[in-house]
Amino acid sequence: MKATAVAPANIAFIKYWGRTDAALRLPANASISMNLSASITTTTVEFSDALSQDTIELLEPGGFSEKEIRRVVRQLDVVRNKARTRVFARVATKNTFPKSTGAASSASGFAALTVAAASALGLSLSEKELTILARVGSGSACRSIPDGFVKWEGGDSASSFAHSLYPASYWDIRDVLAIVGSTGKDVSSTAGHDSVRTSPYFLRRLDAVAGRITRIEQALKDKNFQMLGTVIEEDCLDMHHVMQTQVPPLLYWSDATRMLMDAVRNWRTNGIPVYFTIDAGPNVHLICEGKDEDRVLDAIKAVSGVENVILNKPAGGARISTKHLF
Ligand code: DP6
């Protein structure tokens, strides 16, 4: 009745922003991502008749908030319903990246929780079924289960699942994550998804995304890095345009974020092939090829406001581990 799973965070090249069903977390558009090797969550789940309630523990300073604990319990219920049981669980989880860096991701967390809980309850589910279950916990979590470069399909409850396009070893891409601040977000991404239709640019974005998916798939197929990076930046800016025009507006960038965006454009002019992408926070993901990693790491040193750098390579998906946390 005890199992442990390890899952990576992922960075979206084409973003998931907006849903057609909030409870089922059905996305308004398909998205494409890469799993991140240095941003990993490990979670152990044990179900036991001896427990009279769920106990959820984050093994790092600060722990989980009440709200986060309720969300974990809801996801345990999703897995329990699938297994037709009501037995309570003990859950312990830890990240390779401290939550306080702002690099923390619900994607790795809900992927590891879902895979560990399903295994602990003896459910034998396909990868596709696991991605559908994880999606209900956090949309982006479904992309952390398959290997390497992953596509999450739009659709309905049964057809919106994630699958690997290419394994992690396919292309030596880097995500150099520049941590520029750890100030808490005013509006969570979950709340942001819910108000997306207040932006007059949301429907226009949906129109544009289909073409970008095709272009990213072509860039991956051809290993055309310039095309990949160009579309990644285009989609990031488009998503933030929608975020910034929602009511209330979601303004995630800090001065350091803008400085890094400018720096990346300058570095490109000076011959370093690097592109940026940004999620629901101020940190900047610098996307380059392995051969340019040293030049990018060196260039970052000259930018003020960067507190920490996390170097990610493409990673495999979620997996079961024998190293339990308790
Ligand atoms: C900006 O997956 O965090 O990172 O489904 O409510 O958990 P929930 O939202 P979440 O949204 C991620 C949004 C994003 C873009 C992306 O990762 O695709």
XYZ file of C-alpha atoms and ligand atoms in Angstrom:
344
model
C 0.000 0.000 0.000
C 3.082 2.299 -0.115
C 4.675 3.721 -3.285
C 7.068 6.506 -4.241
C 7.191 8.406 -7.524
C 9.649 10.908 -8.962
C 8.485 13.493 -11.532
C 10.083 16.457 -13.317
C 8.667 19.930 -13.769
C 8.254 20.959 -17.409
C 8.588 24.157 -19.413
C 5.913 24.844 -22.007
C 7.108 25.883 -25.487
C 3.428 26.411 -26.401
C 1.527 27.474 -23.307
C -1.643 26.166 -21.683
C -3.608 29.275 -20.791
C -7.379 29.058 -20.448
C -9.728 26.118 -20.133
C -13.018 24.852 -21.526
C -13.818 23.029 -18.245
C -12.360 24.204 -14.929
C -13.227 21.136 -12.824
C -11.813 18.645 -15.352
C -9.015 21.055 -16.326
C -9.682 20.674 -20.045
C -7.390 23.089 -21.881
C -8.631 25.638 -24.414
C -5.678 24.677 -26.642
C -3.088 21.931 -27.069
C 0.375 22.632 -25.597
C 3.939 21.347 -26.031
C 6.646 21.135 -23.366
C 10.028 19.753 -22.329
C 10.639 17.965 -19.011
C 13.278 19.588 -16.776
C 16.116 17.515 -15.285
C 16.971 19.736 -12.302
C 13.454 20.498 -11.100
C 12.226 17.216 -9.626
C 9.590 16.271 -7.035
C 9.678 13.010 -5.071
C 6.470 11.886 -3.330
C 5.715 8.876 -1.140
C 2.090 7.842 -0.550
C 0.943 5.148 1.878
C -2.699 4.127 2.246
C -3.574 2.467 5.531
C -6.749 1.367 7.355
C -5.021 2.484 10.557
C -5.288 6.165 9.505
C -8.331 8.251 10.484
C -7.499 11.160 8.149
C -5.101 12.130 5.353
C -1.782 13.617 6.504
C 0.163 15.659 3.967
C 3.702 16.869 4.577
C 6.111 18.961 2.492
C 9.611 18.167 3.724
C 11.065 21.651 3.523
C 10.869 24.849 5.564
C 7.467 26.490 5.329
C 5.564 23.307 4.432
C 2.229 23.366 2.596
C -0.515 25.954 3.176
C -4.042 24.830 4.138
C -5.186 25.563 0.598
C -2.406 23.438 -0.906
C -3.267 20.571 1.472
C -6.939 20.703 0.398
C -5.888 20.486 -3.239
C -3.688 17.437 -2.527
C -6.580 15.749 -0.678
C -8.891 16.439 -3.643
C -6.406 14.714 -5.929
C -6.133 11.750 -3.543
C -9.950 11.538 -3.805
C -9.698 11.433 -7.608
C -7.349 8.441 -7.404
C -9.378 6.803 -4.580
C -12.562 7.091 -6.667
C -10.810 5.358 -9.541
C -9.813 2.527 -7.164
C -13.238 2.524 -5.455
C -11.793 2.916 -1.966
C -12.049 5.475 0.844
C -8.914 4.508 2.774
C -6.853 7.452 4.088
C -3.265 8.192 3.122
C -0.032 9.558 4.506
C 1.802 11.699 1.920
C 5.326 13.131 2.131
C 6.925 15.149 -0.650
C 10.141 17.002 -1.369
C 11.556 19.041 -4.249
C 15.105 19.401 -5.579
C 14.362 23.123 -5.886
C 13.302 25.034 -2.760
C 9.713 26.307 -2.958
C 10.945 29.731 -1.861
C 12.885 30.201 -5.141
C 9.612 30.596 -7.018
C 10.733 27.825 -9.378
C 8.341 25.389 -7.713
C 5.801 23.876 -9.989
C 2.452 22.215 -9.458
C 3.293 20.116 -12.535
C 5.982 17.946 -10.909
C 3.998 17.826 -7.659
C 0.711 16.552 -9.076
C 2.466 14.174 -11.504
C 4.445 12.539 -8.672
C 1.394 12.457 -6.356
C -0.854 10.855 -8.979
C 1.644 8.199 -10.067
C 2.574 7.298 -6.451
C -1.064 7.189 -5.263
C -2.210 5.072 -8.233
C 0.636 2.631 -7.670
C 0.073 2.472 -3.895
C -3.576 1.550 -4.514
C -2.530 -1.179 -6.953
C -4.200 0.438 -9.970
C -2.625 -0.744 -13.188
C -3.118 2.212 -15.490
C -1.600 2.993 -18.888
C 0.556 6.118 -19.272
C -2.362 7.738 -21.101
C -4.745 7.041 -18.208
C -2.210 8.386 -15.688
C -1.863 11.645 -17.662
C -5.667 12.050 -17.661
C -5.797 11.549 -13.874
C -2.862 13.934 -13.242
C -4.478 16.558 -15.508
C -7.414 16.831 -13.097
C -4.977 17.780 -10.288
C -3.080 20.390 -12.296
C -3.302 20.785 -16.052
C 0.427 21.089 -16.701
C 1.070 17.989 -14.503
C -0.099 15.675 -17.292
C 2.896 16.823 -19.391
C 5.333 15.679 -16.643
C 4.429 11.987 -16.996
C 5.587 11.044 -20.557
C 9.261 11.125 -21.600
C 11.218 14.162 -22.874
C 9.359 16.409 -25.337
C 5.620 16.135 -24.734
C 2.352 17.194 -26.327
C -0.884 17.619 -24.352
C -3.894 17.316 -26.616
C -7.010 19.412 -26.177
C -10.360 17.645 -26.261
C -12.808 16.167 -23.798
C -12.377 14.305 -20.530
C -11.259 11.073 -22.212
C -9.317 12.498 -25.171
C -7.313 15.294 -23.489
C -4.167 13.392 -22.551
C -0.403 13.877 -22.866
C 2.063 11.806 -24.889
C 5.750 11.897 -25.749
C 6.736 13.375 -29.127
C 10.436 12.565 -28.670
C 12.497 11.053 -25.823
C 14.747 13.253 -23.657
C 17.845 12.060 -25.550
C 16.452 13.296 -28.910
C 17.824 16.855 -28.817
C 20.413 18.447 -26.499
C 18.357 21.504 -25.478
C 18.999 23.511 -22.316
C 16.629 25.470 -20.101
C 18.837 27.843 -18.104
C 16.363 29.070 -15.487
C 17.254 32.521 -14.143
C 15.634 33.043 -10.734
C 15.058 36.763 -10.327
C 12.684 36.894 -7.410
C 10.660 34.903 -5.002
C 7.869 37.336 -4.206
C 4.570 35.459 -3.871
C 2.173 35.769 -6.805
C -0.896 37.930 -6.274
C -3.062 35.789 -8.525
C -2.455 32.036 -8.890
C -2.361 30.494 -12.344
C -5.527 28.555 -11.432
C -7.439 31.825 -10.841
C -5.834 33.325 -13.961
C -7.175 30.487 -16.135
C -10.671 31.208 -14.781
C -10.700 34.875 -15.850
C -8.961 34.415 -19.207
C -12.084 35.255 -21.219
C -12.047 38.813 -19.841
C -9.095 39.526 -22.163
C -10.187 40.813 -25.585
C -7.138 39.008 -27.027
C -7.901 35.482 -25.759
C -9.835 34.272 -28.817
C -7.236 35.773 -31.125
C -4.567 33.822 -29.246
C -6.503 30.565 -29.722
C -6.611 31.222 -33.466
C -2.849 31.708 -33.561
C -1.893 28.745 -31.370
C -2.904 26.060 -33.876
C -0.365 27.389 -36.396
C 2.327 27.623 -33.717
C 1.770 23.981 -32.711
C 2.404 22.974 -36.334
C 5.539 25.145 -36.503
C 6.951 23.794 -33.194
C 6.317 20.211 -34.321
C 8.122 20.959 -37.584
C 11.030 22.626 -35.718
C 11.359 19.605 -33.423
C 11.227 17.208 -36.369
C 13.917 19.140 -38.302
C 15.907 20.118 -35.153
C 15.646 23.686 -36.438
C 16.633 25.654 -33.331
C 16.040 29.119 -34.748
C 12.486 28.188 -35.709
C 11.909 26.518 -32.325
C 13.132 29.550 -30.371
C 11.246 32.057 -32.495
C 7.919 30.280 -31.918
C 8.644 29.759 -28.187
C 9.182 33.509 -27.681
C 6.204 34.425 -29.841
C 3.861 32.218 -27.803
C 5.257 33.423 -24.460
C 4.694 37.061 -25.404
C 1.228 36.264 -26.739
C 0.216 34.495 -23.486
C 1.528 37.409 -21.389
C -0.358 39.832 -23.624
C -3.548 37.949 -22.744
C -2.575 37.812 -19.030
C -1.832 41.547 -18.926
C -5.185 42.418 -20.530
C -7.312 40.157 -18.296
C -9.481 41.647 -15.539
C -7.849 41.786 -13.059
C -4.605 42.061 -15.060
C -1.869 39.546 -14.318
C 1.426 41.416 -14.314
C 4.058 38.812 -13.563
C 7.177 40.574 -14.835
C 9.622 42.454 -12.605
C 12.331 44.921 -13.685
C 14.820 42.047 -13.680
C 12.495 40.033 -15.965
C 12.430 42.881 -18.504
C 16.187 43.354 -18.250
C 16.726 39.681 -19.061
C 14.318 39.837 -22.015
C 16.298 42.785 -23.417
C 19.602 41.025 -22.705
C 18.473 37.894 -24.586
C 17.658 39.990 -27.672
C 21.100 41.638 -27.445
C 22.871 38.320 -27.036
C 21.138 37.057 -30.180
C 22.283 40.154 -32.090
C 25.795 39.314 -30.879
C 25.596 35.757 -32.197
C 24.402 33.662 -29.221
C 21.350 31.606 -30.288
C 19.205 31.882 -27.130
C 15.490 32.596 -26.619
C 13.361 33.299 -23.535
C 10.103 32.024 -22.160
C 8.282 32.981 -18.937
C 5.432 31.300 -17.013
C 3.155 32.753 -14.319
C 5.964 34.469 -12.402
C 8.992 36.728 -12.893
C 11.649 34.032 -13.525
C 13.060 33.713 -17.035
C 13.753 30.416 -18.807
C 16.630 30.841 -21.288
C 16.359 28.212 -24.002
C 19.539 27.315 -25.919
C 21.349 24.289 -27.332
C 23.890 22.370 -25.235
C 26.757 23.710 -27.350
C 25.906 27.288 -26.293
C 25.339 26.585 -22.587
C 28.678 28.017 -21.408
C 28.219 31.247 -23.384
C 24.719 31.742 -21.942
C 25.867 30.990 -18.364
C 28.699 33.463 -18.825
C 26.457 36.169 -20.291
C 23.965 35.897 -17.385
C 26.700 36.872 -14.932
C 26.607 40.417 -16.301
C 22.851 40.855 -15.612
C 21.990 42.331 -12.231
C 19.039 40.972 -10.241
C 19.642 37.285 -11.022
C 19.626 35.522 -7.635
C 20.169 31.947 -8.750
C 20.557 29.877 -11.917
C 19.127 26.361 -12.350
C 20.516 24.421 -15.319
C 18.012 21.992 -16.837
C 18.467 19.394 -19.583
C 15.620 17.426 -21.198
C 14.426 14.756 -18.736
C 12.498 11.513 -18.727
C 8.956 11.460 -17.374
C 7.503 10.376 -14.038
C 8.673 7.009 -12.696
C 8.282 4.763 -9.668
C 11.192 4.738 -7.214
C 12.097 2.301 -4.429
C 13.560 5.080 -2.261
C 10.656 5.938 0.041
C 10.623 9.191 2.025
C 9.294 7.402 5.147
C 1.614 29.646 -17.429
O -0.980 23.924 -14.806
O -0.361 25.688 -13.121
O 2.632 27.667 -16.627
O -4.309 23.577 -14.185
O -4.779 25.427 -12.602
O -2.927 23.808 -12.109
P -3.723 24.529 -13.180
O -2.735 25.500 -13.931
P -1.194 25.284 -14.294
O -1.034 26.359 -15.452
C 0.205 26.507 -16.073
C 0.227 27.746 -16.843
C 1.570 28.145 -17.420
C 1.707 27.652 -18.855
C 2.021 26.182 -19.060
O 2.736 25.572 -18.245
O 1.570 25.661 -20.083
